[in-house]
Coordinates of C-alpha atoms in Angstrom, one line a residue:
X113 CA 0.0 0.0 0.0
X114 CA 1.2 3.4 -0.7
X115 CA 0.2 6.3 1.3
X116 CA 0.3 10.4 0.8
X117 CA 2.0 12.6 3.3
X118 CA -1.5 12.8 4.7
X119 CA -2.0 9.3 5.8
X120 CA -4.5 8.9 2.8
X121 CA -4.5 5.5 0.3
X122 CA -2.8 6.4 -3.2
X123 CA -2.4 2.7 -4.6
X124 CA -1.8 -0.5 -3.8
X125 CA 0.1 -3.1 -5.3
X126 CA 0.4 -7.4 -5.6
X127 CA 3.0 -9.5 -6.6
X128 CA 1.7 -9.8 -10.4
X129 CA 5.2 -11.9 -11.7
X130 CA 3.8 -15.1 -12.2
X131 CA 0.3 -13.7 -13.7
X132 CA 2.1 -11.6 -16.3
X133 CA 5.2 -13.2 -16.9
X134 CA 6.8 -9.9 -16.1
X135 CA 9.6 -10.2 -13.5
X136 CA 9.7 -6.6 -12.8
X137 CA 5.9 -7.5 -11.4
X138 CA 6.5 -6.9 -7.9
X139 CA 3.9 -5.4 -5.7
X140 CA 6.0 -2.4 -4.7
X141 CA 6.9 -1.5 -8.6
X142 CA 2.6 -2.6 -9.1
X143 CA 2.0 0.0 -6.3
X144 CA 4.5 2.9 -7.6
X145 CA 3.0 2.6 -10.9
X146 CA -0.8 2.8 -10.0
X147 CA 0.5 5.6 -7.3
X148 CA 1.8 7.8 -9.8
X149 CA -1.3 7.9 -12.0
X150 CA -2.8 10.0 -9.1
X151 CA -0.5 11.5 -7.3
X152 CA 0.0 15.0 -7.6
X153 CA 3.6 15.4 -8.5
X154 CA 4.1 13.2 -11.2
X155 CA 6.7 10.3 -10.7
X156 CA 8.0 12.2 -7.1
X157 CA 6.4 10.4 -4.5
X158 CA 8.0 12.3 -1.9
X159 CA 6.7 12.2 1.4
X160 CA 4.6 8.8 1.0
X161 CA 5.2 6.0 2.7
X162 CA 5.1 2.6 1.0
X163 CA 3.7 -0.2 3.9
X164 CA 4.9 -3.9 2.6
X165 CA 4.7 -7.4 4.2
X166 CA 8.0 -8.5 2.6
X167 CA 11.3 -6.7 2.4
X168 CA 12.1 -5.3 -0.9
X169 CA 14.3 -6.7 -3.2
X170 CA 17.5 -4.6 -4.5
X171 CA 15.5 -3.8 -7.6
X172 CA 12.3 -2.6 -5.7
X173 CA 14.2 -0.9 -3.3
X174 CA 16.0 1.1 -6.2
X175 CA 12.8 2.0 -7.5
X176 CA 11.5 3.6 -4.1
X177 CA 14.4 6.0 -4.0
X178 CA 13.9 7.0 -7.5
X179 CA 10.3 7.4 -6.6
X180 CA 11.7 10.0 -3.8
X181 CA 9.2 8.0 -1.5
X182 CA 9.6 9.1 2.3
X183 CA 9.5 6.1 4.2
X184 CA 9.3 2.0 3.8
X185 CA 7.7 -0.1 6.5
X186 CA 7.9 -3.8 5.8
X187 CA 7.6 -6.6 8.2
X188 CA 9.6 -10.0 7.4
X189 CA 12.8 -9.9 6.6
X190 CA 14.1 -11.5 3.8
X191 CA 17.7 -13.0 4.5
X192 CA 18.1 -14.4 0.6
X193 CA 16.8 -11.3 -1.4
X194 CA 16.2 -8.2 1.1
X195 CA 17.8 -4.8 0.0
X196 CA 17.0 -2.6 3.0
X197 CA 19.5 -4.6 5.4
X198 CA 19.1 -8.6 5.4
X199 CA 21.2 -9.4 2.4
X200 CA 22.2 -5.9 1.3
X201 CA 21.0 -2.2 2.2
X202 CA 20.5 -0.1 -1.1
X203 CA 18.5 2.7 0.6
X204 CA 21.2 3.7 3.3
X205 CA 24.2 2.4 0.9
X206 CA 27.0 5.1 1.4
X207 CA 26.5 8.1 -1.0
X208 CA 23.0 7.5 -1.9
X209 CA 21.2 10.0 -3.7
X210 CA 18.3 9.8 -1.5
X211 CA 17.5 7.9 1.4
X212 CA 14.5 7.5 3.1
X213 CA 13.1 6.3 6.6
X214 CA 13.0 2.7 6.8
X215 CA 10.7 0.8 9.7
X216 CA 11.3 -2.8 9.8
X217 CA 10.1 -5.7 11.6
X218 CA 6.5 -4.8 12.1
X219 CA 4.6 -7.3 12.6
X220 CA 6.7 -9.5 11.7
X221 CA 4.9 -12.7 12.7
X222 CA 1.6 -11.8 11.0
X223 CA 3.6 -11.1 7.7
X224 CA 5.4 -14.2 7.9
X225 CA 2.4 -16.2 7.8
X226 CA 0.5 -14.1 5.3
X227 CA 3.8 -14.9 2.7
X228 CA 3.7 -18.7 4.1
X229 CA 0.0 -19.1 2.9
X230 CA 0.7 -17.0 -0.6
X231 CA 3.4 -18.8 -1.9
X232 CA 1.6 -22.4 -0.8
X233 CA -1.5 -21.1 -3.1
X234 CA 1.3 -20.2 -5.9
X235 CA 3.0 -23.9 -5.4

């Protein structure tokens, strides 16, 4: 889900990669796309906040700071693919163009499950 500066809905997002065949499918980039159709300032989504179960990828995580979004909240980690500490941290990587405010670990248990149960349906 992606919210304005004022707490207000903009888009949401799900992962689409299997339904399309499109590995670039990811909820976040689904959510940044459908965000910037109605967003007031074009492709700067500055001072939204993007609210995730999963961490984002290296590739979604890129795509958030060149969105200028504020702030990221996700809840599970993901040790193999996550970009915003587990495996690698692209949004507070030294000399970053823009960096937002990253929340992690938020309900963290509830998150895990809700993944468990999504990629058993996709299996």
């Amino acid at each position: 889900m992606l919210y304005d500066a004022h707490g207000t809905e903009l888009a949401s997002g799900v992962n689409r990669r299997e339904e399309l065949q499109d590995p670039t499918a990811h909820a976040e980039i689904e959510a940044i796309r459908a965000a910037v159709q109605v967003h007031g300032d074009g492709w700067r989504l500055t001072g939204c906040e993007l609210v995730v179960t999963l961490e984002p990828c290296a590739m979604c995580a890129g795509a958030l700071q060149a969105a200028r979004i504020g702030s990221v909240v996700f809840g599970a980690f993901e040790p193999k693919t996550g970009a915003c500490g587990s495996l690698v941290d692209v949004l507070r990587a030294p000399g970053a163009l823009y960096i937002p405010e990253v929340r992690a670990g938020i309900l963290e248990g509830d998150c895990q499950a809700l993944l468990r149960n999504f990629f058993n349906t996709l299996r």
